[in-house]
Amino acid sequence: QKEVEQDPGPLSVPEGAIVSLNCTYSNSAFQYFMWYRQYSRKGPELLMYTYSSGNKEDGRFTAQVDKSSKYISLFIRDSQPSDSATYLCAMSEGTNAGKSTFGDGTTLTVKP
Amino acid sequence: DARVTQTPRHKVTEMGQEVTMRCQPILGHNTVFWYRQTMMQGLELLAYFRNRAPLDDSGMPKDRFSAEMPDATLATLKIQPSEPRDSAVYFCASGVWGQPQHFGDGTRLSIL
């Protein structure tokens, strides 16, 4: 079993929908939680970065971390076709925050 | 915005040939990571450096892969001899220790 599990999708939604992307993990030492967005033929781009539990909001994006359930989420409000990409979650331990463990990514398509 | 630069962007070569991929990390970043991404395995960590010193290369096939940082502005990943199963996208990422990584756009490698 992988340390980080992520539903690969694909996920297809109409423009304007609220999107929920999720990851579960097994390593209770993870304290840093990231979401990356990867467009086709590009490298992953850092979207959100949170430490420990709680919520963080940035524009249309909200990241949630529930350490008690070992579950993290990324919500996208008012989704746009330009949000169509693969979204990867990543996590790091507190003592080695530079080294991350990545999920396999969820492919999202937002249809006009 | 500062970016991680990877060269070449594409490489096609025959089995048995030596392949060298280069990475210029973002100025001021002291950690460098090499990843391989395939559809089957997702993003796999091959090796990483902190302050140019190798910290972990356990993800790399030792008999054919080598990673070095000749100086702070250059990281290299070499494969010798290359095999068809090495075909993948290779990403370099850099960061400040304890902070999330920033990725380059990768080298798309095809071994015939």
PDB file of C-alpha atoms in Angstrom:
ATOM      1  CA  GLN A   1       0.000   0.000   0.000  1.00  0.00           C
ATOM      2  CA  LYS A   2       1.287   3.441  -0.912  1.00  0.00           C
ATOM      3  CA  GLU A   3       1.917   6.068   1.761  1.00  0.00           C
ATOM      4  CA  VAL A   4      -0.223   8.539  -0.188  1.00  0.00           C
ATOM      5  CA  GLU A   5      -3.352   7.487  -2.059  1.00  0.00           C
ATOM      6  CA  GLN A   6      -5.093   9.675  -4.599  1.00  0.00           C
ATOM      7  CA  ASP A   7      -8.031   8.836  -6.837  1.00  0.00           C
ATOM      8  CA  PRO A   8      -6.687   9.110 -10.406  1.00  0.00           C
ATOM      9  CA  GLY A   9     -10.053  10.082 -11.872  1.00  0.00           C
ATOM     10  CA  PRO A  10     -10.507  11.237 -14.519  1.00  0.00           C
ATOM     11  CA  LEU A  11     -12.878  13.852 -13.197  1.00  0.00           C
ATOM     12  CA  SER A  12     -15.009  15.875 -15.620  1.00  0.00           C
ATOM     13  CA  VAL A  13     -17.156  18.815 -14.494  1.00  0.00           C
ATOM     14  CA  PRO A  14     -19.008  21.695 -16.181  1.00  0.00           C
ATOM     15  CA  GLU A  15     -17.608  25.201 -15.984  1.00  0.00           C
ATOM     16  CA  GLY A  16     -18.591  26.929 -12.766  1.00  0.00           C
ATOM     17  CA  ALA A  17     -18.838  23.735 -10.712  1.00  0.00           C
ATOM     18  CA  ILE A  18     -17.180  23.237  -7.344  1.00  0.00           C
ATOM     19  CA  VAL A  19     -14.457  20.622  -7.559  1.00  0.00           C
ATOM     20  CA  SER A  20     -13.258  18.485  -4.661  1.00  0.00           C
ATOM     21  CA  LEU A  21      -9.939  16.655  -4.910  1.00  0.00           C
ATOM     22  CA  ASN A  22      -8.771  14.374  -2.125  1.00  0.00           C
ATOM     23  CA  CYS A  23      -5.843  12.388  -0.800  1.00  0.00           C
ATOM     24  CA  THR A  24      -5.443   9.992   2.086  1.00  0.00           C
ATOM     25  CA  TYR A  25      -2.191   9.053   3.741  1.00  0.00           C
ATOM     26  CA  SER A  26      -0.859   6.559   6.243  1.00  0.00           C
ATOM     27  CA  ASN A  27       2.248   8.248   7.673  1.00  0.00           C
ATOM     28  CA  SER A  28       1.265  10.149  10.810  1.00  0.00           C
ATOM     29  CA  ALA A  29       4.624  11.996  10.713  1.00  0.00           C
ATOM     30  CA  PHE A  30       3.512  14.068   7.725  1.00  0.00           C
ATOM     31  CA  GLN A  31       3.123  17.689   8.753  1.00  0.00           C
ATOM     32  CA  TYR A  32       3.498  19.670   5.521  1.00  0.00           C
ATOM     33  CA  PHE A  33       0.857  19.309   2.834  1.00  0.00           C
ATOM     34  CA  MET A  34       1.072  20.625  -0.707  1.00  0.00           C
ATOM     35  CA  TRP A  35      -1.031  20.669  -3.848  1.00  0.00           C
ATOM     36  CA  TYR A  36       0.600  20.910  -7.248  1.00  0.00           C
ATOM     37  CA  ARG A  37      -1.054  21.502 -10.613  1.00  0.00           C
ATOM     38  CA  GLN A  38       0.485  19.942 -13.708  1.00  0.00           C
ATOM     39  CA  TYR A  39      -0.499  20.928 -17.219  1.00  0.00           C
ATOM     40  CA  SER A  40       0.239  18.602 -20.123  1.00  0.00           C
ATOM     41  CA  ARG A  41       3.938  18.539 -21.018  1.00  0.00           C
ATOM     42  CA  LYS A  42       4.820  20.835 -18.120  1.00  0.00           C
ATOM     43  CA  GLY A  43       6.311  20.363 -14.679  1.00  0.00           C
ATOM     44  CA  PRO A  44       4.208  20.377 -11.495  1.00  0.00           C
ATOM     45  CA  GLU A  45       3.475  23.905 -10.273  1.00  0.00           C
ATOM     46  CA  LEU A  46       2.983  24.603  -6.567  1.00  0.00           C
ATOM     47  CA  LEU A  47      -0.596  25.739  -5.837  1.00  0.00           C
ATOM     48  CA  MET A  48      -1.087  25.550  -2.094  1.00  0.00           C
ATOM     49  CA  TYR A  49       1.090  24.795   0.917  1.00  0.00           C
ATOM     50  CA  THR A  50      -0.172  24.211   4.454  1.00  0.00           C
ATOM     51  CA  TYR A  51       1.364  23.152   7.713  1.00  0.00           C
ATOM     52  CA  SER A  52      -0.481  20.782  10.074  1.00  0.00           C
ATOM     53  CA  SER A  53      -4.279  20.790  10.257  1.00  0.00           C
ATOM     54  CA  GLY A  54      -6.741  23.448   9.177  1.00  0.00           C
ATOM     55  CA  ASN A  55      -7.829  25.379   6.144  1.00  0.00           C
ATOM     56  CA  LYS A  56      -6.053  27.740   3.811  1.00  0.00           C
ATOM     57  CA  GLU A  57      -7.711  29.834   1.135  1.00  0.00           C
ATOM     58  CA  ASP A  58      -6.187  31.475  -1.927  1.00  0.00           C
ATOM     59  CA  GLY A  59      -8.645  32.968  -4.381  1.00  0.00           C
ATOM     60  CA  ARG A  60     -10.826  30.187  -5.774  1.00  0.00           C
ATOM     61  CA  PHE A  61      -8.734  27.491  -4.092  1.00  0.00           C
ATOM     62  CA  THR A  62      -9.145  26.135  -0.558  1.00  0.00           C
ATOM     63  CA  ALA A  63      -6.927  23.479   0.980  1.00  0.00           C
ATOM     64  CA  GLN A  64      -8.109  21.481   3.977  1.00  0.00           C
ATOM     65  CA  VAL A  65      -6.103  19.147   6.186  1.00  0.00           C
ATOM     66  CA  ASP A  66      -7.643  16.729   8.682  1.00  0.00           C
ATOM     67  CA  LYS A  67      -4.733  15.016  10.430  1.00  0.00           C
ATOM     68  CA  SER A  68      -7.020  12.979  12.690  1.00  0.00           C
ATOM     69  CA  SER A  69      -8.487  11.291   9.609  1.00  0.00           C
ATOM     70  CA  LYS A  70      -5.265  11.482   7.568  1.00  0.00           C
ATOM     71  CA  TYR A  71      -7.224  13.148   4.807  1.00  0.00           C
ATOM     72  CA  ILE A  72      -6.542  16.275   2.762  1.00  0.00           C
ATOM     73  CA  SER A  73      -8.689  18.073   0.225  1.00  0.00           C
ATOM     74  CA  LEU A  74      -8.417  20.773  -2.397  1.00  0.00           C
ATOM     75  CA  PHE A  75     -11.572  22.650  -3.352  1.00  0.00           C
ATOM     76  CA  ILE A  76     -11.849  24.712  -6.504  1.00  0.00           C
ATOM     77  CA  ARG A  77     -14.752  27.153  -6.671  1.00  0.00           C
ATOM     78  CA  ASP A  78     -16.195  28.505  -9.910  1.00  0.00           C
ATOM     79  CA  SER A  79     -14.050  26.102 -11.918  1.00  0.00           C
ATOM     80  CA  GLN A  80     -12.748  27.318 -15.267  1.00  0.00           C
ATOM     81  CA  PRO A  81     -11.575  25.454 -18.386  1.00  0.00           C
ATOM     82  CA  SER A  82      -8.076  26.729 -17.562  1.00  0.00           C
ATOM     83  CA  ASP A  83      -8.223  24.597 -14.384  1.00  0.00           C
ATOM     84  CA  SER A  84      -8.120  21.473 -16.556  1.00  0.00           C
ATOM     85  CA  ALA A  85      -4.926  19.729 -15.471  1.00  0.00           C
ATOM     86  CA  THR A  86      -3.596  16.956 -13.265  1.00  0.00           C
ATOM     87  CA  TYR A  87      -3.545  17.796  -9.564  1.00  0.00           C
ATOM     88  CA  LEU A  88      -0.980  16.101  -7.323  1.00  0.00           C
ATOM     89  CA  CYS A  89      -0.981  16.119  -3.568  1.00  0.00           C
ATOM     90  CA  ALA A  90       2.352  15.946  -1.755  1.00  0.00           C
ATOM     91  CA  MET A  91       3.357  15.581   1.880  1.00  0.00           C
ATOM     92  CA  SER A  92       6.503  15.945   3.961  1.00  0.00           C
ATOM     93  CA  GLU A  93       7.588  14.982   7.443  1.00  0.00           C
ATOM     94  CA  GLY A  94       8.378  17.717   9.909  1.00  0.00           C
ATOM     95  CA  THR A  95      12.068  16.878  10.194  1.00  0.00           C
ATOM     96  CA  ASN A  96      12.609  16.626   6.452  1.00  0.00           C
ATOM     97  CA  ALA A  97      10.197  19.051   4.899  1.00  0.00           C
ATOM     98  CA  GLY A  98      12.266  19.325   1.762  1.00  0.00           C
ATOM     99  CA  LYS A  99      11.602  15.720   0.753  1.00  0.00           C
ATOM    100  CA  SER A 100       8.031  15.077  -0.317  1.00  0.00           C
ATOM    101  CA  THR A 101       5.956  12.008  -1.034  1.00  0.00           C
ATOM    102  CA  PHE A 102       3.591  12.533  -3.959  1.00  0.00           C
ATOM    103  CA  GLY A 103       0.214  11.089  -4.853  1.00  0.00           C
ATOM    104  CA  ASP A 104      -0.255   9.787  -8.381  1.00  0.00           C
ATOM    105  CA  GLY A 105      -2.456  12.728  -9.392  1.00  0.00           C
ATOM    106  CA  THR A 106      -6.096  13.313 -10.338  1.00  0.00           C
ATOM    107  CA  THR A 107      -6.834  14.418 -13.898  1.00  0.00           C
ATOM    108  CA  LEU A 108      -9.488  17.136 -14.047  1.00  0.00           C
ATOM    109  CA  THR A 109     -11.327  18.396 -17.109  1.00  0.00           C
ATOM    110  CA  VAL A 110     -13.575  21.456 -16.861  1.00  0.00           C
ATOM    111  CA  LYS A 111     -15.917  21.666 -19.824  1.00  0.00           C
ATOM    112  CA  PRO A 112     -17.122  25.063 -21.137  1.00  0.00           C
TER     113      PRO A 112
ATOM    114  CA  ASP B   1       9.401  34.542 -11.859  1.00  0.00           C
ATOM    115  CA  ALA B   2      12.561  32.503 -11.292  1.00  0.00           C
ATOM    116  CA  ARG B   3      12.366  29.037 -12.811  1.00  0.00           C
ATOM    117  CA  VAL B   4      14.228  25.761 -12.764  1.00  0.00           C
ATOM    118  CA  THR B   5      15.771  25.227 -16.200  1.00  0.00           C
ATOM    119  CA  GLN B   6      16.209  21.758 -17.646  1.00  0.00           C
ATOM    120  CA  THR B   7      18.029  20.760 -20.821  1.00  0.00           C
ATOM    121  CA  PRO B   8      17.442  19.151 -23.194  1.00  0.00           C
ATOM    122  CA  ARG B   9      13.651  19.267 -23.254  1.00  0.00           C
ATOM    123  CA  HIS B  10      13.494  16.213 -25.496  1.00  0.00           C
ATOM    124  CA  LYS B  11      15.971  13.420 -26.141  1.00  0.00           C
ATOM    125  CA  VAL B  12      15.658  10.402 -28.425  1.00  0.00           C
ATOM    126  CA  THR B  13      18.529   7.960 -28.550  1.00  0.00           C
ATOM    127  CA  GLU B  14      19.304   4.320 -29.063  1.00  0.00           C
ATOM    128  CA  MET B  15      19.669   1.699 -26.383  1.00  0.00           C
ATOM    129  CA  GLY B  16      23.171   1.558 -24.964  1.00  0.00           C
ATOM    130  CA  GLN B  17      23.947   5.230 -25.480  1.00  0.00           C
ATOM    131  CA  GLU B  18      24.912   7.578 -22.665  1.00  0.00           C
ATOM    132  CA  VAL B  19      22.315  10.189 -21.739  1.00  0.00           C
ATOM    133  CA  THR B  20      23.083  13.349 -19.765  1.00  0.00           C
ATOM    134  CA  MET B  21      20.339  15.600 -18.454  1.00  0.00           C
ATOM    135  CA  ARG B  22      21.110  18.996 -16.938  1.00  0.00           C
ATOM    136  CA  CYS B  23      19.354  21.198 -14.458  1.00  0.00           C
ATOM    137  CA  GLN B  24      19.932  24.781 -13.374  1.00  0.00           C
ATOM    138  CA  PRO B  25      18.238  25.276  -9.988  1.00  0.00           C
ATOM    139  CA  ILE B  26      16.706  28.571  -8.913  1.00  0.00           C
ATOM    140  CA  LEU B  27      19.371  30.921  -7.594  1.00  0.00           C
ATOM    141  CA  GLY B  28      19.552  30.701  -3.806  1.00  0.00           C
ATOM    142  CA  HIS B  29      17.934  27.273  -3.543  1.00  0.00           C
ATOM    143  CA  ASN B  30      20.051  24.783  -1.608  1.00  0.00           C
ATOM    144  CA  THR B  31      18.191  21.552  -2.336  1.00  0.00           C
ATOM    145  CA  VAL B  32      17.901  19.799  -5.686  1.00  0.00           C
ATOM    146  CA  PHE B  33      15.743  16.776  -6.493  1.00  0.00           C
ATOM    147  CA  TRP B  34      15.626  14.440  -9.482  1.00  0.00           C
ATOM    148  CA  TYR B  35      12.339  12.660 -10.280  1.00  0.00           C
ATOM    149  CA  ARG B  36      11.144  10.295 -12.963  1.00  0.00           C
ATOM    150  CA  GLN B  37       7.512  10.346 -14.070  1.00  0.00           C
ATOM    151  CA  THR B  38       5.741   7.556 -15.937  1.00  0.00           C
ATOM    152  CA  MET B  39       2.079   6.688 -16.396  1.00  0.00           C
ATOM    153  CA  MET B  40       2.529   3.434 -14.510  1.00  0.00           C
ATOM    154  CA  GLN B  41       4.612   4.629 -11.539  1.00  0.00           C
ATOM    155  CA  GLY B  42       3.748   8.300 -11.250  1.00  0.00           C
ATOM    156  CA  LEU B  43       6.399  10.598  -9.820  1.00  0.00           C
ATOM    157  CA  GLU B  44       9.361   8.673  -8.379  1.00  0.00           C
ATOM    158  CA  LEU B  45      12.161  10.320  -6.418  1.00  0.00           C
ATOM    159  CA  LEU B  46      15.532   9.253  -7.789  1.00  0.00           C
ATOM    160  CA  ALA B  47      17.994  11.369  -5.780  1.00  0.00           C
ATOM    161  CA  TYR B  48      18.365  14.620  -3.925  1.00  0.00           C
ATOM    162  CA  PHE B  49      21.058  16.985  -2.776  1.00  0.00           C
ATOM    163  CA  ARG B  50      21.401  19.539  -0.037  1.00  0.00           C
ATOM    164  CA  ASN B  51      24.121  22.162  -0.369  1.00  0.00           C
ATOM    165  CA  ARG B  52      25.474  20.095  -3.294  1.00  0.00           C
ATOM    166  CA  ALA B  53      25.991  17.012  -1.114  1.00  0.00           C
ATOM    167  CA  PRO B  54      24.009  13.888  -2.042  1.00  0.00           C
ATOM    168  CA  LEU B  55      21.572  12.992   0.735  1.00  0.00           C
ATOM    169  CA  ASP B  56      19.668  10.098  -0.753  1.00  0.00           C
ATOM    170  CA  ASP B  57      19.976   8.264  -4.040  1.00  0.00           C
ATOM    171  CA  SER B  58      18.187   5.092  -3.007  1.00  0.00           C
ATOM    172  CA  GLY B  59      15.587   5.541  -5.741  1.00  0.00           C
ATOM    173  CA  MET B  60      18.169   5.307  -8.474  1.00  0.00           C
ATOM    174  CA  PRO B  61      19.378   2.133 -10.239  1.00  0.00           C
ATOM    175  CA  LYS B  62      22.997   2.400  -9.108  1.00  0.00           C
ATOM    176  CA  ASP B  63      24.525   0.352 -11.877  1.00  0.00           C
ATOM    177  CA  ARG B  64      23.501   2.719 -14.637  1.00  0.00           C
ATOM    178  CA  PHE B  65      22.379   6.020 -13.124  1.00  0.00           C
ATOM    179  CA  SER B  66      24.499   8.708 -11.523  1.00  0.00           C
ATOM    180  CA  ALA B  67      23.674  12.170 -10.213  1.00  0.00           C
ATOM    181  CA  GLU B  68      26.072  14.982  -9.416  1.00  0.00           C
ATOM    182  CA  MET B  69      26.207  18.666  -8.606  1.00  0.00           C
ATOM    183  CA  PRO B  70      29.496  20.022  -9.987  1.00  0.00           C
ATOM    184  CA  ASP B  71      28.556  23.465  -8.681  1.00  0.00           C
ATOM    185  CA  ALA B  72      25.611  25.286  -7.154  1.00  0.00           C
ATOM    186  CA  THR B  73      24.206  26.253 -10.555  1.00  0.00           C
ATOM    187  CA  LEU B  74      24.308  22.841 -12.212  1.00  0.00           C
ATOM    188  CA  ALA B  75      22.945  19.386 -11.420  1.00  0.00           C
ATOM    189  CA  THR B  76      23.365  16.463 -13.794  1.00  0.00           C
ATOM    190  CA  LEU B  77      21.693  13.075 -14.141  1.00  0.00           C
ATOM    191  CA  LYS B  78      23.458  10.515 -16.304  1.00  0.00           C
ATOM    192  CA  ILE B  79      22.321   7.150 -17.608  1.00  0.00           C
ATOM    193  CA  GLN B  80      24.944   4.787 -18.992  1.00  0.00           C
ATOM    194  CA  PRO B  81      24.089   2.494 -20.689  1.00  0.00           C
ATOM    195  CA  SER B  82      20.516   3.541 -21.416  1.00  0.00           C
ATOM    196  CA  GLU B  83      17.716   0.990 -21.811  1.00  0.00           C
ATOM    197  CA  PRO B  84      14.192   1.256 -23.293  1.00  0.00           C
ATOM    198  CA  ARG B  85      12.695   0.974 -19.796  1.00  0.00           C
ATOM    199  CA  ASP B  86      14.386   4.276 -18.922  1.00  0.00           C
ATOM    200  CA  SER B  87      11.977   6.085 -21.261  1.00  0.00           C
ATOM    201  CA  ALA B  88      10.122   8.617 -19.115  1.00  0.00           C
ATOM    202  CA  VAL B  89       9.942  12.295 -18.254  1.00  0.00           C
ATOM    203  CA  TYR B  90      12.723  13.322 -15.875  1.00  0.00           C
ATOM    204  CA  PHE B  91      12.086  16.321 -13.656  1.00  0.00           C
ATOM    205  CA  CYS B  92      14.456  18.410 -11.638  1.00  0.00           C
ATOM    206  CA  ALA B  93      13.127  20.426  -8.709  1.00  0.00           C
ATOM    207  CA  SER B  94      14.828  22.865  -6.379  1.00  0.00           C
ATOM    208  CA  GLY B  95      13.944  24.500  -3.105  1.00  0.00           C
ATOM    209  CA  VAL B  96      15.070  25.950   0.159  1.00  0.00           C
ATOM    210  CA  TRP B  97      15.414  23.237   2.806  1.00  0.00           C
ATOM    211  CA  GLY B  98      12.123  22.869   4.629  1.00  0.00           C
ATOM    212  CA  GLN B  99      10.086  24.592   1.920  1.00  0.00           C
ATOM    213  CA  PRO B 100       8.162  23.111  -1.034  1.00  0.00           C
ATOM    214  CA  GLN B 101       9.985  22.311  -4.221  1.00  0.00           C
ATOM    215  CA  HIS B 102       9.724  24.113  -7.535  1.00  0.00           C
ATOM    216  CA  PHE B 103       9.871  22.010 -10.673  1.00  0.00           C
ATOM    217  CA  GLY B 104      11.354  22.464 -14.102  1.00  0.00           C
ATOM    218  CA  ASP B 105       9.439  21.424 -17.209  1.00  0.00           C
ATOM    219  CA  GLY B 106      11.304  18.152 -17.553  1.00  0.00           C
ATOM    220  CA  THR B 107      13.334  16.206 -20.084  1.00  0.00           C
ATOM    221  CA  ARG B 108      11.218  13.841 -22.162  1.00  0.00           C
ATOM    222  CA  LEU B 109      13.470  10.846 -22.813  1.00  0.00           C
ATOM    223  CA  SER B 110      12.837   8.104 -25.356  1.00  0.00           C
ATOM    224  CA  ILE B 111      15.212   5.155 -25.625  1.00  0.00           C
ATOM    225  CA  LEU B 112      14.722   3.130 -28.802  1.00  0.00           C
TER     226      LEU B 112
END
